[in-house]
Amino acid sequence: MRRVDVITLGCSKNLVDSEFLIRQFEAGGFNVEHDSADPKGEIVVINTCGFIGDAKEESIDTILDFAEAKKDGRIHKLYVMGCLSERYFDQLGKELPEVDKFYGKFDWKGLISDLGSTYRPDLVNERSLTTPGHYAYLKVSEGCNRKCSYCAIPIITGAHTSKPIDELVAETKALATKGVKELQVIAQDLSYYGVDLYKKQMLAPLIEQLSEIEGIEWIRLHYAYPAGFPMDVLDVMAKNPKVCAYMDIALQHISDNMLSAMRRHVSRNDTIKLINEMREKVPDIHLRTTMITGHPGETEEDFKALMDFVATTKFERLGVFPYSHEEDTFAWKNYQDDIPQEVKQERADQIMEIQQEISRELNETKIGQTMKVIIDRQEKDYYVGRSEFDSPEVDPEVLISSGKDLKPGNFYNVKITGAEDYDLYASVE
């Protein structure tokens, strides 16, 4: 069988694309390896990221590494797809002739055809999981209609396009039959889900239908937008035990000056009101958010407001990105990148120092509690699990002493016995 190595870079939305592609390859008779430590197939396909500077650099470096492997005869064919090639298609083709062909983010059929196979429309809702078998990502929409100053996503992926509910239900049923118990529902903008198809927000009805599928026990929501947030989702979360008390909502800043410059269509007061309502409707909710430091025009006063906001709001999960000046965005066209990179990074580091202390304090309040966890894997003398408040890869983990024989993919009740800045320690009750 011909071997194809698929390399996925970037976010979980890219990973879902790779999983659909891998299923098509396998149906065409290919032997597929994903993110192998030793790619040595006849063919390598790189699914790239092109969101911000660091991601673009990683994608280019990876392409160059495999171009060298092709030159040395270690691989025979090299193809590149995804966000980077969608964004810089013409430029990449000229500068990287070692690549046999570039494809955009959505041109799977062309790639499959060029490899001598045939696209199978009957497999449109099927994919081969690259995650542990008990959880999967479910991408409910593509693209984004927001016009945030700094963001290249709409340039790369186009307008927001929701996937119909019946297709998502069919896809989830197929995942459940494979043993998936936990869904990470993802989109660039969950808040807008359904508006383009149904003329109204439909995230709450969607997750209610997904929760009815046999085998699905946890549903976790990622990447909501604060402006126009669908409040009925919180009612579902409060009442439905399958919907994790967790919301990933990117706020980016709190200063009205910055929120306006970022074109976020939300104010400081709007943001604080939304957070208060979330915590009132779902008292145990864990909020994950991201902030940007060093956006053009960010003053010391703006940054101090951000630090104070993080310190007083005490988000359960938080990440920070130094601003990246991206071609063709509103900021690129209209603002000067006026804050030195070292200042951007220093500010990001300061925010994370505050967050580290908050995380430790919040973790310590959980000592003595009993929590339901799902086991991801075993490492040496302990098991690694997650609570409903922890998404894979990005959030803290629960480390459980291996006094009892636990099975990855199963749920257990554990007692929290210790805490660090980001991880918890536990034993099985």
Short mmCIF file of C-alpha atoms in Angstrom, two decimals:
data_model
loop_
_atom_site.label_atom_id
_atom_site.label_comp_id
_atom_site.label_asym_id
_atom_site.label_seq_id
_atom_site.Cartn_x
_atom_site.Cartn_y
_atom_site.Cartn_z
CA MET A 1 0.00 0.00 0.00
CA ARG A 2 1.21 3.52 -0.74
CA ARG A 3 2.00 5.46 2.42
CA VAL A 4 0.96 9.06 2.98
CA ASP A 5 2.29 11.06 5.91
CA VAL A 6 -0.07 13.86 6.94
CA ILE A 7 1.49 16.60 9.07
CA THR A 8 -0.94 18.96 10.81
CA LEU A 9 0.10 22.39 12.08
CA GLY A 10 -1.95 25.00 13.89
CA CYS A 11 -5.30 24.76 15.61
CA SER A 12 -7.82 22.00 16.26
CA LYS A 13 -9.91 23.24 13.31
CA ASN A 14 -7.02 22.26 11.05
CA LEU A 15 -6.85 18.90 12.79
CA VAL A 16 -10.47 18.20 11.88
CA ASP A 17 -9.70 18.98 8.24
CA SER A 18 -6.80 16.52 8.33
CA GLU A 19 -9.02 13.82 9.84
CA PHE A 20 -11.56 14.13 7.03
CA LEU A 21 -8.74 14.02 4.49
CA ILE A 22 -7.15 10.96 6.11
CA ARG A 23 -10.47 9.09 5.92
CA GLN A 24 -10.68 9.82 2.20
CA PHE A 25 -7.08 8.65 1.69
CA GLU A 26 -7.75 5.43 3.57
CA ALA A 27 -10.87 4.78 1.50
CA GLY A 28 -8.69 5.18 -1.58
CA GLY A 29 -6.33 2.44 -0.46
CA PHE A 30 -3.55 4.54 1.09
CA ASN A 31 -1.74 3.67 4.30
CA VAL A 32 -1.80 6.94 6.28
CA GLU A 33 0.34 8.05 9.21
CA HIS A 34 -0.40 11.28 11.08
CA ASP A 35 2.34 13.43 12.61
CA SER A 36 4.75 10.51 12.55
CA ALA A 37 8.08 11.01 14.31
CA ASP A 38 9.69 9.33 11.29
CA PRO A 39 7.86 10.27 8.07
CA LYS A 40 9.24 8.03 5.36
CA GLY A 41 6.33 7.58 3.04
CA GLU A 42 6.13 7.99 -0.66
CA ILE A 43 4.04 11.13 -0.09
CA VAL A 44 3.96 13.88 2.54
CA VAL A 45 1.03 16.29 2.89
CA ILE A 46 1.51 19.30 5.19
CA ASN A 47 -1.64 21.02 6.47
CA THR A 48 -0.33 24.47 7.36
CA CYS A 49 -1.30 27.34 9.65
CA GLY A 50 -1.04 30.96 8.53
CA PHE A 51 -2.69 32.87 11.37
CA ILE A 52 0.12 34.86 13.01
CA GLY A 53 3.85 35.32 12.61
CA ASP A 54 5.03 32.42 14.79
CA ALA A 55 2.60 30.00 13.15
CA LYS A 56 3.66 31.08 9.65
CA GLU A 57 7.30 30.64 10.59
CA GLU A 58 6.64 27.12 11.89
CA SER A 59 4.81 26.24 8.69
CA ILE A 60 7.61 27.54 6.46
CA ASP A 61 10.27 25.76 8.53
CA THR A 62 8.33 22.50 8.29
CA ILE A 63 7.97 22.83 4.52
CA LEU A 64 11.70 23.52 4.18
CA ASP A 65 12.56 20.49 6.33
CA PHE A 66 10.51 18.19 4.11
CA ALA A 67 11.82 19.87 0.96
CA GLU A 68 15.29 18.85 2.15
CA ALA A 69 14.03 15.31 2.82
CA LYS A 70 12.71 15.18 -0.74
CA LYS A 71 16.03 16.42 -2.08
CA ASP A 72 17.80 13.65 -0.16
CA GLY A 73 15.44 11.02 -1.49
CA ARG A 74 13.84 10.24 1.88
CA ILE A 75 10.41 11.14 0.48
CA HIS A 76 9.21 11.27 -3.12
CA LYS A 77 6.36 13.78 -3.25
CA LEU A 78 5.59 16.86 -1.15
CA TYR A 79 2.21 18.61 -1.11
CA VAL A 80 1.12 21.60 0.98
CA MET A 81 -2.42 22.66 1.87
CA GLY A 82 -4.19 24.65 4.55
CA CYS A 83 -4.28 28.24 5.77
CA LEU A 84 -0.76 29.31 4.78
CA SER A 85 -1.15 28.17 1.20
CA GLU A 86 -4.65 29.64 1.03
CA ARG A 87 -3.27 32.99 2.13
CA TYR A 88 -0.03 33.06 0.11
CA PHE A 89 -0.81 30.68 -2.73
CA ASP A 90 0.92 32.52 -5.59
CA GLN A 91 3.88 33.65 -3.52
CA LEU A 92 4.61 30.18 -2.13
CA GLY A 93 4.47 28.56 -5.54
CA LYS A 94 7.19 30.87 -6.78
CA GLU A 95 9.43 30.73 -3.71
CA LEU A 96 9.21 27.00 -2.93
CA PRO A 97 9.51 25.09 -6.20
CA GLU A 98 10.53 21.98 -4.24
CA VAL A 99 6.85 21.52 -3.33
CA ASP A 100 5.09 19.43 -5.97
CA LYS A 101 1.83 21.34 -5.59
CA PHE A 102 0.06 23.78 -3.29
CA TYR A 103 -3.63 23.61 -2.45
CA GLY A 104 -5.93 26.03 -0.67
CA LYS A 105 -7.62 25.31 2.63
CA PHE A 106 -10.69 23.74 1.07
CA ASP A 107 -9.36 21.96 -2.01
CA TRP A 108 -9.33 18.41 -0.68
CA LYS A 109 -10.93 16.97 -3.83
CA GLY A 110 -8.13 18.34 -6.00
CA LEU A 111 -5.46 16.84 -3.77
CA ILE A 112 -7.19 13.45 -3.63
CA SER A 113 -7.60 13.42 -7.41
CA ASP A 114 -3.97 14.36 -8.03
CA LEU A 115 -2.88 11.39 -5.95
CA GLY A 116 -4.83 9.08 -8.21
CA SER A 117 -7.79 8.51 -5.94
CA THR A 118 -11.45 9.50 -6.07
CA TYR A 119 -13.31 11.68 -3.58
CA ARG A 120 -16.02 9.69 -1.81
CA PRO A 121 -19.08 11.90 -1.10
CA ASP A 122 -20.67 9.07 0.87
CA LEU A 123 -17.94 9.56 3.48
CA VAL A 124 -18.59 13.29 3.91
CA ASN A 125 -19.40 12.91 7.63
CA GLU A 126 -16.71 10.35 8.40
CA ARG A 127 -13.16 10.96 9.56
CA SER A 128 -10.27 9.03 11.02
CA LEU A 129 -9.51 10.32 14.50
CA THR A 130 -6.02 11.44 15.38
CA THR A 131 -6.99 12.18 18.99
CA PRO A 132 -7.34 9.53 21.70
CA GLY A 133 -10.46 7.53 20.87
CA HIS A 134 -12.59 8.90 23.69
CA TYR A 135 -12.69 12.54 22.57
CA ALA A 136 -12.98 14.41 19.30
CA TYR A 137 -13.27 17.93 17.97
CA LEU A 138 -16.50 18.88 16.20
CA LYS A 139 -16.14 21.88 13.88
CA VAL A 140 -19.59 23.43 13.53
CA SER A 141 -18.72 26.33 11.21
CA GLU A 142 -15.98 27.78 9.08
CA GLY A 143 -14.92 31.38 8.54
CA CYS A 144 -15.89 34.55 10.37
CA ASN A 145 -17.99 37.66 9.70
CA ARG A 146 -16.29 39.78 12.36
CA LYS A 147 -13.79 42.38 11.24
CA CYS A 148 -11.44 42.61 14.21
CA SER A 149 -8.50 44.85 13.40
CA TYR A 150 -5.74 42.31 14.03
CA CYS A 151 -7.28 39.12 12.66
CA ALA A 152 -6.45 37.45 9.34
CA ILE A 153 -8.97 34.61 9.72
CA PRO A 154 -11.70 36.21 7.56
CA ILE A 155 -9.06 36.86 4.89
CA ILE A 156 -8.05 33.19 4.91
CA THR A 157 -11.35 31.38 5.43
CA GLY A 158 -13.94 33.84 4.18
CA ALA A 159 -17.39 34.56 5.59
CA HIS A 160 -18.98 32.56 8.38
CA THR A 161 -20.54 29.35 7.08
CA SER A 162 -22.43 27.15 9.51
CA LYS A 163 -22.62 23.40 9.02
CA PRO A 164 -26.26 22.24 9.11
CA ILE A 165 -27.48 20.70 12.35
CA ASP A 166 -28.50 17.43 10.70
CA GLU A 167 -24.98 16.97 9.30
CA LEU A 168 -23.42 17.69 12.68
CA VAL A 169 -25.77 15.21 14.34
CA ALA A 170 -24.83 12.57 11.74
CA GLU A 171 -21.13 13.29 12.22
CA THR A 172 -21.47 13.05 16.00
CA LYS A 173 -23.37 9.78 15.78
CA ALA A 174 -20.55 8.37 13.65
CA LEU A 175 -18.04 9.53 16.26
CA ALA A 176 -20.08 8.02 19.10
CA THR A 177 -20.16 4.62 17.37
CA LYS A 178 -16.34 4.74 17.41
CA GLY A 179 -16.32 5.23 21.18
CA VAL A 180 -16.13 9.03 21.43
CA LYS A 181 -17.56 10.19 24.75
CA GLU A 182 -16.40 13.81 24.84
CA LEU A 183 -16.99 16.49 22.20
CA GLN A 184 -14.95 19.66 21.89
CA VAL A 185 -17.33 21.87 19.90
CA ILE A 186 -15.20 24.36 17.97
CA ALA A 187 -15.60 27.26 15.56
CA GLN A 188 -13.96 30.57 14.88
CA ASP A 189 -17.13 32.18 16.24
CA LEU A 190 -19.60 29.95 18.09
CA SER A 191 -21.78 32.94 18.94
CA TYR A 192 -22.77 33.36 15.29
CA TYR A 193 -23.57 29.69 14.69
CA GLY A 194 -26.76 29.25 12.68
CA VAL A 195 -27.41 32.88 11.74
CA ASP A 196 -26.43 32.34 8.10
CA LEU A 197 -28.50 29.14 7.71
CA TYR A 198 -31.44 29.62 10.04
CA LYS A 199 -31.55 33.44 10.39
CA LYS A 200 -31.08 33.16 14.13
CA GLN A 201 -28.51 31.93 16.64
CA MET A 202 -28.78 28.15 16.95
CA LEU A 203 -25.92 27.10 19.23
CA ALA A 204 -28.24 26.21 22.12
CA PRO A 205 -30.56 24.00 20.01
CA LEU A 206 -27.51 22.38 18.42
CA ILE A 207 -25.89 21.34 21.68
CA GLU A 208 -29.21 20.10 23.02
CA GLN A 209 -29.53 17.77 20.03
CA LEU A 210 -25.92 16.65 20.33
CA SER A 211 -26.44 15.84 24.02
CA GLU A 212 -29.23 13.42 23.11
CA ILE A 213 -26.85 11.19 21.13
CA GLU A 214 -26.18 7.94 22.96
CA GLY A 215 -22.59 7.62 24.14
CA ILE A 216 -21.82 11.34 24.30
CA GLU A 217 -21.29 12.30 27.95
CA TRP A 218 -19.44 15.64 27.83
CA ILE A 219 -19.81 18.58 25.45
CA ARG A 220 -17.39 21.49 25.80
CA LEU A 221 -17.65 24.82 23.96
CA HIS A 222 -14.77 26.71 22.37
CA TYR A 223 -14.28 30.14 20.83
CA ALA A 224 -17.37 32.21 21.46
CA TYR A 225 -17.47 35.94 20.68
CA PRO A 226 -18.58 38.39 23.42
CA ALA A 227 -20.65 40.75 21.22
CA GLY A 228 -24.07 39.19 20.69
CA PHE A 229 -23.29 36.18 22.88
CA PRO A 230 -26.22 33.67 22.80
CA MET A 231 -27.40 33.79 26.40
CA ASP A 232 -29.74 30.80 25.98
CA VAL A 233 -26.60 28.62 25.84
CA LEU A 234 -26.07 29.36 29.53
CA ASP A 235 -29.56 28.07 30.35
CA VAL A 236 -28.77 24.80 28.58
CA MET A 237 -25.42 24.60 30.35
CA ALA A 238 -27.03 25.13 33.76
CA LYS A 239 -29.67 22.43 33.24
CA ASN A 240 -27.97 19.81 31.06
CA PRO A 241 -25.35 17.72 32.88
CA LYS A 242 -23.75 16.69 29.59
CA VAL A 243 -22.82 20.29 28.73
CA CYS A 244 -19.63 21.12 30.62
CA ALA A 245 -19.64 24.24 32.78
CA TYR A 246 -16.93 25.71 30.59
CA MET A 247 -16.82 28.52 28.07
CA ASP A 248 -13.91 29.53 25.89
CA ILE A 249 -14.55 33.17 24.98
CA ALA A 250 -11.80 35.42 23.62
CA LEU A 251 -12.05 38.89 25.19
CA GLN A 252 -8.66 40.27 24.01
CA HIS A 253 -8.73 43.45 26.14
CA ILE A 254 -10.76 45.52 28.60
CA SER A 255 -9.74 49.11 27.88
CA ASP A 256 -12.44 50.89 25.85
CA ASN A 257 -9.66 52.58 23.92
CA MET A 258 -8.24 49.21 22.86
CA LEU A 259 -11.61 47.50 22.31
CA SER A 260 -12.52 50.30 19.92
CA ALA A 261 -9.17 50.17 18.11
CA MET A 262 -9.50 46.39 17.85
CA ARG A 263 -13.01 46.80 16.37
CA ARG A 264 -14.50 44.40 18.88
CA HIS A 265 -17.98 46.01 19.01
CA VAL A 266 -18.12 45.57 22.76
CA SER A 267 -17.25 47.88 25.67
CA ARG A 268 -15.65 47.43 29.05
CA ASN A 269 -19.06 47.61 30.74
CA ASP A 270 -20.54 45.12 28.25
CA THR A 271 -17.71 42.69 29.00
CA ILE A 272 -18.03 42.92 32.77
CA LYS A 273 -21.82 42.55 32.56
CA LEU A 274 -21.48 39.43 30.39
CA ILE A 275 -18.98 37.79 32.76
CA ASN A 276 -21.21 38.52 35.75
CA GLU A 277 -24.24 37.04 33.99
CA MET A 278 -22.29 33.93 33.01
CA ARG A 279 -21.20 33.34 36.59
CA GLU A 280 -24.67 34.08 37.92
CA LYS A 281 -26.44 31.66 35.56
CA VAL A 282 -23.78 28.92 35.85
CA PRO A 283 -22.12 29.42 39.27
CA ASP A 284 -19.41 26.77 38.73
CA ILE A 285 -18.56 27.87 35.18
CA HIS A 286 -14.88 27.95 34.26
CA LEU A 287 -14.06 30.71 31.80
CA ARG A 288 -11.17 30.43 29.37
CA THR A 289 -10.12 33.59 27.58
CA THR A 290 -7.23 35.13 25.68
CA MET A 291 -5.75 38.62 25.77
CA ILE A 292 -3.57 40.54 23.33
CA THR A 293 -0.78 42.81 24.50
CA GLY A 294 0.91 45.47 22.41
CA HIS A 295 -1.84 46.18 19.89
CA PRO A 296 -1.08 49.46 18.08
CA GLY A 297 -1.87 52.38 20.34
CA GLU A 298 -1.88 50.42 23.61
CA THR A 299 -0.77 52.90 26.27
CA GLU A 300 0.61 52.18 29.71
CA GLU A 301 -2.80 53.19 31.05
CA ASP A 302 -4.53 50.69 28.76
CA PHE A 303 -2.17 47.96 29.84
CA LYS A 304 -2.63 48.76 33.53
CA ALA A 305 -6.40 48.50 33.03
CA LEU A 306 -5.87 45.07 31.50
CA MET A 307 -3.67 43.91 34.38
CA ASP A 308 -6.19 45.16 36.95
CA PHE A 309 -9.03 43.45 35.07
CA VAL A 310 -7.22 40.10 34.99
CA ALA A 311 -6.27 40.40 38.66
CA THR A 312 -9.80 41.19 39.85
CA THR A 313 -11.84 38.99 37.48
CA LYS A 314 -9.79 35.86 38.22
CA PHE A 315 -10.36 33.85 35.08
CA GLU A 316 -10.02 30.12 35.60
CA ARG A 317 -8.09 29.75 32.33
CA LEU A 318 -6.24 32.48 30.44
CA GLY A 319 -3.67 32.83 27.68
CA VAL A 320 -1.89 35.89 26.26
CA PHE A 321 -0.57 36.66 22.79
CA PRO A 322 1.78 39.51 21.91
CA TYR A 323 0.24 41.40 19.00
CA SER A 324 1.28 40.26 15.50
CA HIS A 325 1.05 42.81 12.66
CA GLU A 326 -0.60 40.75 9.92
CA GLU A 327 -0.69 41.68 6.24
CA ASP A 328 -3.96 42.93 4.77
CA THR A 329 -5.75 43.22 8.11
CA PHE A 330 -7.41 46.47 9.13
CA ALA A 331 -4.58 47.13 11.57
CA TRP A 332 -1.96 46.52 8.86
CA LYS A 333 -3.65 49.05 6.58
CA ASN A 334 -4.55 51.67 9.17
CA TYR A 335 -2.24 51.47 12.20
CA GLN A 336 1.47 51.73 12.78
CA ASP A 337 2.97 48.78 14.62
CA ASP A 338 4.29 51.22 17.21
CA ILE A 339 5.10 49.02 20.21
CA PRO A 340 8.46 47.21 20.26
CA GLN A 341 8.32 43.42 20.26
CA GLU A 342 10.14 43.20 23.59
CA VAL A 343 7.53 45.46 25.20
CA LYS A 344 4.70 43.33 23.79
CA GLN A 345 6.34 40.22 25.24
CA GLU A 346 7.11 41.86 28.60
CA ARG A 347 3.47 42.85 28.94
CA ALA A 348 2.32 39.35 28.03
CA ASP A 349 4.71 37.90 30.61
CA GLN A 350 3.38 40.26 33.29
CA ILE A 351 -0.19 39.17 32.62
CA MET A 352 0.80 35.52 32.84
CA GLU A 353 2.58 36.10 36.14
CA ILE A 354 -0.68 37.45 37.53
CA GLN A 355 -2.59 34.53 36.06
CA GLN A 356 -0.19 31.96 37.47
CA GLU A 357 -0.93 33.14 41.01
CA ILE A 358 -4.67 33.18 40.30
CA SER A 359 -4.54 29.66 38.92
CA ARG A 360 -2.70 28.40 41.98
CA GLU A 361 -5.19 30.05 44.35
CA LEU A 362 -8.20 28.65 42.48
CA ASN A 363 -6.64 25.18 42.32
CA GLU A 364 -6.02 25.18 46.08
CA THR A 365 -9.73 25.78 46.72
CA LYS A 366 -10.42 22.40 45.06
CA ILE A 367 -8.35 20.38 47.53
CA GLY A 368 -10.66 17.97 49.32
CA GLN A 369 -13.33 18.08 46.60
CA THR A 370 -14.55 15.04 44.70
CA MET A 371 -14.47 15.53 40.93
CA LYS A 372 -15.48 13.46 37.95
CA VAL A 373 -12.57 13.00 35.53
CA ILE A 374 -11.94 11.22 32.26
CA ILE A 375 -8.62 9.39 31.96
CA ASP A 376 -6.51 10.32 28.93
CA ARG A 377 -3.41 8.16 29.47
CA GLN A 378 -1.02 6.56 31.93
CA GLU A 379 2.46 7.97 32.54
CA LYS A 380 4.90 6.05 34.73
CA ASP A 381 3.38 5.89 38.23
CA TYR A 382 0.28 8.01 37.66
CA TYR A 383 -2.72 8.47 35.38
CA VAL A 384 -3.46 11.73 33.58
CA GLY A 385 -7.09 12.83 33.63
CA ARG A 386 -9.21 15.92 33.07
CA SER A 387 -12.29 17.34 34.74
CA GLU A 388 -15.17 18.95 32.87
CA PHE A 389 -13.28 22.22 33.34
CA ASP A 390 -10.25 21.06 31.37
CA SER A 391 -9.96 20.92 27.61
CA PRO A 392 -7.26 18.68 26.11
CA GLU A 393 -3.88 20.17 25.22
CA VAL A 394 -4.57 23.70 26.50
CA ASP A 395 -5.80 23.30 30.09
CA PRO A 396 -4.47 21.86 33.36
CA GLU A 397 -4.62 18.15 34.08
CA VAL A 398 -5.50 15.99 37.06
CA LEU A 399 -2.66 13.64 38.02
CA ILE A 400 -3.98 10.52 39.77
CA SER A 401 -1.86 8.09 41.74
CA SER A 402 -1.96 4.66 40.14
CA GLY A 403 -2.94 2.68 43.20
CA LYS A 404 -5.89 1.30 41.25
CA ASP A 405 -6.08 0.04 37.70
CA LEU A 406 -7.76 2.76 35.64
CA LYS A 407 -8.70 2.58 31.97
CA PRO A 408 -8.07 5.46 29.56
CA GLY A 409 -11.34 6.75 28.16
CA ASN A 410 -13.33 5.90 31.28
CA PHE A 411 -14.78 8.27 33.85
CA TYR A 412 -13.93 8.06 37.56
CA ASN A 413 -14.67 10.03 40.68
CA VAL A 414 -11.46 11.21 42.32
CA LYS A 415 -10.63 13.18 45.44
CA ILE A 416 -8.33 16.17 44.98
CA THR A 417 -5.38 15.82 47.35
CA GLY A 418 -2.99 18.53 46.17
CA ALA A 419 -2.56 21.48 43.85
CA GLU A 420 0.13 23.28 41.89
CA ASP A 421 -0.05 26.40 39.72
CA TYR A 422 -1.75 24.59 36.87
CA ASP A 423 -2.23 20.92 37.78
CA LEU A 424 -4.17 19.02 40.43
CA TYR A 425 -3.27 15.79 42.25
CA ALA A 426 -5.87 13.21 43.15
CA SER A 427 -6.61 9.68 44.27
CA VAL A 428 -9.47 7.39 43.26
CA GLU A 429 -12.25 7.21 45.80
#
